[in-house]
Amino acid sequence: MTDRIEMTEPDELTLDELFERLERMPVPEGYKVEIVEGSVHMSPQRWTHWEIIRWVVRQLEDHLGMGIVTGSDVRIDFPGHLNGFAPDLVKITDGAARDARGLFSPHDVEFVMEVISKSTAANDYGPKLATYASSGVPAYLIVDPYIGRCRLFTHPKDGEYGRDLSVDFGEEIDLSDTWVGLTLSTENFPRD
């Protein structure tokens, strides 16, 4: 047995094989790893990042109950070329079941939130936005602590979002016309 990882061409690997190799690599503690369009991305977890996630989870649980299924930085395989995303926050449809590999289907996703990291912001506004829309994710929220602004994308149709709402930190995000059915406060969102 060797501690070397034999590499093949990315087009020859499946998402499962890529993630298996990543598990054997020395990923620094405190880093999130995901695969976007076949490229591996690692970004450091920041306290600001976690505080925003915590504020949103708390509001979702207060409104929808503690029994909801949410996850942070957990793998979901989305359609497209090697898209093993690990959203900052995801809310799964009530009653959804994981597959044999322990993963939820992208069709079970009702809400996704990504908190911008400088190194991966292009993914959140580019391939992830397109993939979430084409997968029919009903609500996709991008939170940018560097500029203190959120963008909410809703009403996916024909591979695009029909609505795009920008809200500054301190203002409310109206999700009342989505499955969430609440107005989300951004008053306590910290900035980087």
Tab-separated table of C-alpha atoms in Angstrom:
chain	number	residue	atom	x	y	z
A	1	MET	CA	0.000	0.000	0.000
A	2	THR	CA	1.264	3.466	-0.814
A	3	ASP	CA	0.396	6.911	0.450
A	4	ARG	CA	0.441	8.183	-3.115
A	5	ILE	CA	-2.811	8.821	-4.913
A	6	GLU	CA	-2.782	7.598	-8.477
A	7	MET	CA	-4.500	10.136	-10.705
A	8	THR	CA	-6.343	9.472	-13.938
A	9	GLU	CA	-7.974	11.898	-16.282
A	10	PRO	CA	-10.946	13.636	-14.559
A	11	ASP	CA	-13.304	12.600	-17.358
A	12	GLU	CA	-12.635	8.962	-16.440
A	13	LEU	CA	-13.699	9.378	-12.804
A	14	THR	CA	-17.143	9.410	-11.257
A	15	LEU	CA	-18.169	11.765	-8.446
A	16	ASP	CA	-17.989	8.885	-5.979
A	17	GLU	CA	-14.427	8.082	-7.071
A	18	LEU	CA	-13.394	11.733	-6.812
A	19	PHE	CA	-14.840	12.042	-3.313
A	20	GLU	CA	-13.183	8.771	-2.264
A	21	ARG	CA	-9.832	10.207	-3.344
A	22	LEU	CA	-10.537	13.468	-1.548
A	23	GLU	CA	-11.230	11.561	1.667
A	24	ARG	CA	-7.718	10.095	1.465
A	25	MET	CA	-6.087	13.494	0.911
A	26	PRO	CA	-4.870	15.723	3.734
A	27	VAL	CA	-7.584	18.389	3.560
A	28	PRO	CA	-6.807	21.038	6.178
A	29	GLU	CA	-9.180	21.150	9.131
A	30	GLY	CA	-11.770	23.899	8.799
A	31	TYR	CA	-11.970	23.711	5.010
A	32	LYS	CA	-15.040	22.874	2.965
A	33	VAL	CA	-14.467	20.728	-0.129
A	34	GLU	CA	-16.830	20.377	-3.058
A	35	ILE	CA	-16.697	19.560	-6.752
A	36	VAL	CA	-18.130	22.048	-9.234
A	37	GLU	CA	-18.146	21.038	-12.883
A	38	GLY	CA	-15.360	18.530	-12.239
A	39	SER	CA	-13.047	20.963	-10.420
A	40	VAL	CA	-12.249	20.510	-6.746
A	41	HIS	CA	-12.730	23.646	-4.647
A	42	MET	CA	-11.597	24.119	-1.061
A	43	SER	CA	-12.534	27.183	0.927
A	44	PRO	CA	-11.885	28.008	4.572
A	45	GLN	CA	-14.805	28.144	6.958
A	46	ARG	CA	-15.001	31.502	8.690
A	47	TRP	CA	-16.813	32.531	11.845
A	48	THR	CA	-18.806	35.109	9.882
A	49	HIS	CA	-19.830	32.360	7.497
A	50	TRP	CA	-21.071	30.117	10.318
A	51	GLU	CA	-22.885	32.931	12.167
A	52	ILE	CA	-24.960	33.715	9.065
A	53	ILE	CA	-25.813	30.034	8.583
A	54	ARG	CA	-26.783	29.772	12.269
A	55	TRP	CA	-29.084	32.814	12.077
A	56	VAL	CA	-30.912	31.397	9.057
A	57	VAL	CA	-31.222	27.866	10.496
A	58	ARG	CA	-32.645	29.323	13.699
A	59	GLN	CA	-35.282	31.309	11.806
A	60	LEU	CA	-36.229	28.288	9.674
A	61	GLU	CA	-36.575	26.089	12.780
A	62	ASP	CA	-38.566	28.737	14.649
A	63	HIS	CA	-40.982	28.980	11.724
A	64	LEU	CA	-41.107	25.386	10.446
A	65	GLY	CA	-40.286	23.416	13.611
A	66	MET	CA	-37.312	21.497	14.908
A	67	GLY	CA	-38.231	18.424	12.851
A	68	ILE	CA	-37.176	19.930	9.529
A	69	VAL	CA	-34.242	18.377	7.694
A	70	THR	CA	-31.442	20.855	7.095
A	71	GLY	CA	-27.782	20.327	6.374
A	72	SER	CA	-24.624	22.361	6.091
A	73	ASP	CA	-21.662	21.414	3.911
A	74	VAL	CA	-23.161	18.027	3.037
A	75	ARG	CA	-22.810	16.499	-0.407
A	76	ILE	CA	-25.639	16.559	-2.906
A	77	ASP	CA	-24.978	15.414	-6.466
A	78	PHE	CA	-26.586	17.777	-8.945
A	79	PRO	CA	-27.076	17.262	-12.688
A	80	GLY	CA	-24.303	18.319	-15.028
A	81	HIS	CA	-20.689	17.313	-15.371
A	82	LEU	CA	-19.357	16.167	-11.975
A	83	ASN	CA	-21.375	18.485	-9.708
A	84	GLY	CA	-20.960	17.275	-6.134
A	85	PHE	CA	-22.034	20.423	-4.302
A	86	ALA	CA	-21.839	20.936	-0.535
A	87	PRO	CA	-24.215	23.885	0.032
A	88	ASP	CA	-23.649	26.089	3.042
A	89	LEU	CA	-27.259	25.447	4.001
A	90	VAL	CA	-29.878	23.232	2.424
A	91	LYS	CA	-33.458	22.476	3.462
A	92	ILE	CA	-34.783	19.108	2.328
A	93	THR	CA	-38.414	18.300	1.529
A	94	ASP	CA	-40.342	16.744	4.400
A	95	GLY	CA	-40.462	12.965	4.062
A	96	ALA	CA	-37.567	12.707	1.592
A	97	ALA	CA	-35.346	9.644	1.896
A	98	ARG	CA	-31.650	9.250	1.235
A	99	ASP	CA	-30.481	6.875	-1.488
A	100	ALA	CA	-28.290	3.781	-0.994
A	101	ARG	CA	-25.190	6.015	-0.813
A	102	GLY	CA	-26.757	8.126	1.952
A	103	LEU	CA	-27.385	11.142	-0.288
A	104	PHE	CA	-30.516	13.173	-0.901
A	105	SER	CA	-31.644	13.821	-4.467
A	106	PRO	CA	-31.467	17.364	-5.850
A	107	HIS	CA	-35.234	17.025	-6.407
A	108	ASP	CA	-35.622	16.901	-2.617
A	109	VAL	CA	-34.022	20.336	-2.160
A	110	GLU	CA	-36.440	23.161	-1.291
A	111	PHE	CA	-34.001	25.886	-0.272
A	112	VAL	CA	-30.282	26.489	-0.711
A	113	MET	CA	-28.150	29.228	0.804
A	114	GLU	CA	-24.556	29.952	-0.125
A	115	VAL	CA	-22.463	32.434	1.856
A	116	ILE	CA	-19.898	34.016	-0.428
A	117	SER	CA	-16.229	33.186	-0.006
A	118	LYS	CA	-13.882	35.368	-2.037
A	119	SER	CA	-12.198	32.361	-3.619
A	120	THR	CA	-15.419	30.632	-4.745
A	121	ALA	CA	-17.882	33.502	-5.338
A	122	ALA	CA	-17.788	32.937	-9.090
A	123	ASN	CA	-19.187	29.424	-8.549
A	124	ASP	CA	-22.108	30.717	-6.467
A	125	TYR	CA	-23.137	33.267	-9.112
A	126	GLY	CA	-22.193	31.085	-12.099
A	127	PRO	CA	-22.389	27.295	-12.314
A	128	LYS	CA	-24.276	26.836	-9.044
A	129	LEU	CA	-26.910	29.437	-9.932
A	130	ALA	CA	-27.452	27.775	-13.309
A	131	THR	CA	-27.488	24.266	-11.832
A	132	TYR	CA	-29.894	25.122	-9.000
A	133	ALA	CA	-32.253	26.802	-11.481
A	134	SER	CA	-32.152	23.931	-13.978
A	135	SER	CA	-32.689	21.457	-11.105
A	136	GLY	CA	-35.816	23.355	-10.043
A	137	VAL	CA	-34.586	24.397	-6.584
A	138	PRO	CA	-37.458	26.714	-5.525
A	139	ALA	CA	-35.372	29.233	-3.574
A	140	TYR	CA	-31.652	30.020	-3.764
A	141	LEU	CA	-30.207	32.660	-1.445
A	142	ILE	CA	-26.711	34.090	-1.908
A	143	VAL	CA	-25.378	36.011	1.098
A	144	ASP	CA	-22.380	38.294	0.603
A	145	PRO	CA	-20.848	39.435	3.919
A	146	TYR	CA	-18.185	41.486	2.110
A	147	ILE	CA	-20.691	43.962	0.676
A	148	GLY	CA	-23.540	43.292	3.140
A	149	ARG	CA	-26.093	42.169	0.561
A	150	CYS	CA	-28.264	39.134	-0.176
A	151	ARG	CA	-29.715	37.985	-3.479
A	152	LEU	CA	-32.712	35.709	-3.533
A	153	PHE	CA	-33.536	33.737	-6.668
A	154	THR	CA	-36.993	32.130	-6.889
A	155	HIS	CA	-39.533	30.730	-9.337
A	156	PRO	CA	-37.326	28.468	-11.479
A	157	LYS	CA	-38.629	27.789	-14.964
A	158	ASP	CA	-36.938	26.511	-18.095
A	159	GLY	CA	-33.508	26.447	-16.448
A	160	GLU	CA	-33.569	30.012	-15.122
A	161	TYR	CA	-34.923	31.849	-12.117
A	162	GLY	CA	-37.872	34.112	-12.823
A	163	ARG	CA	-37.262	36.401	-9.860
A	164	ASP	CA	-34.090	37.989	-8.510
A	165	LEU	CA	-34.382	40.125	-5.370
A	166	SER	CA	-31.455	42.076	-3.837
A	167	VAL	CA	-31.636	43.047	-0.167
A	168	ASP	CA	-29.077	44.878	1.976
A	169	PHE	CA	-28.154	43.508	5.399
A	170	GLY	CA	-30.618	44.872	7.938
A	171	GLU	CA	-33.576	44.551	5.545
A	172	GLU	CA	-35.972	41.612	5.446
A	173	ILE	CA	-36.062	38.955	2.743
A	174	ASP	CA	-39.625	38.112	1.743
A	175	LEU	CA	-39.942	34.361	1.228
A	176	SER	CA	-43.688	34.360	1.825
A	177	ASP	CA	-44.491	33.334	-1.765
A	178	THR	CA	-42.209	30.270	-1.546
A	179	TRP	CA	-42.616	27.011	0.415
A	180	VAL	CA	-40.754	28.669	3.327
A	181	GLY	CA	-43.617	31.087	3.879
A	182	LEU	CA	-41.699	33.487	6.096
A	183	THR	CA	-39.920	36.803	6.080
A	184	LEU	CA	-36.252	36.258	6.893
A	185	SER	CA	-34.465	38.841	9.022
A	186	THR	CA	-30.910	39.834	8.055
A	187	GLU	CA	-30.579	42.293	10.940
A	188	ASN	CA	-28.009	40.169	12.809
A	189	PHE	CA	-25.932	39.073	9.810
A	190	PRO	CA	-22.267	39.919	10.482
A	191	ARG	CA	-19.971	41.394	7.839
A	192	ASP	CA	-16.466	40.435	6.790
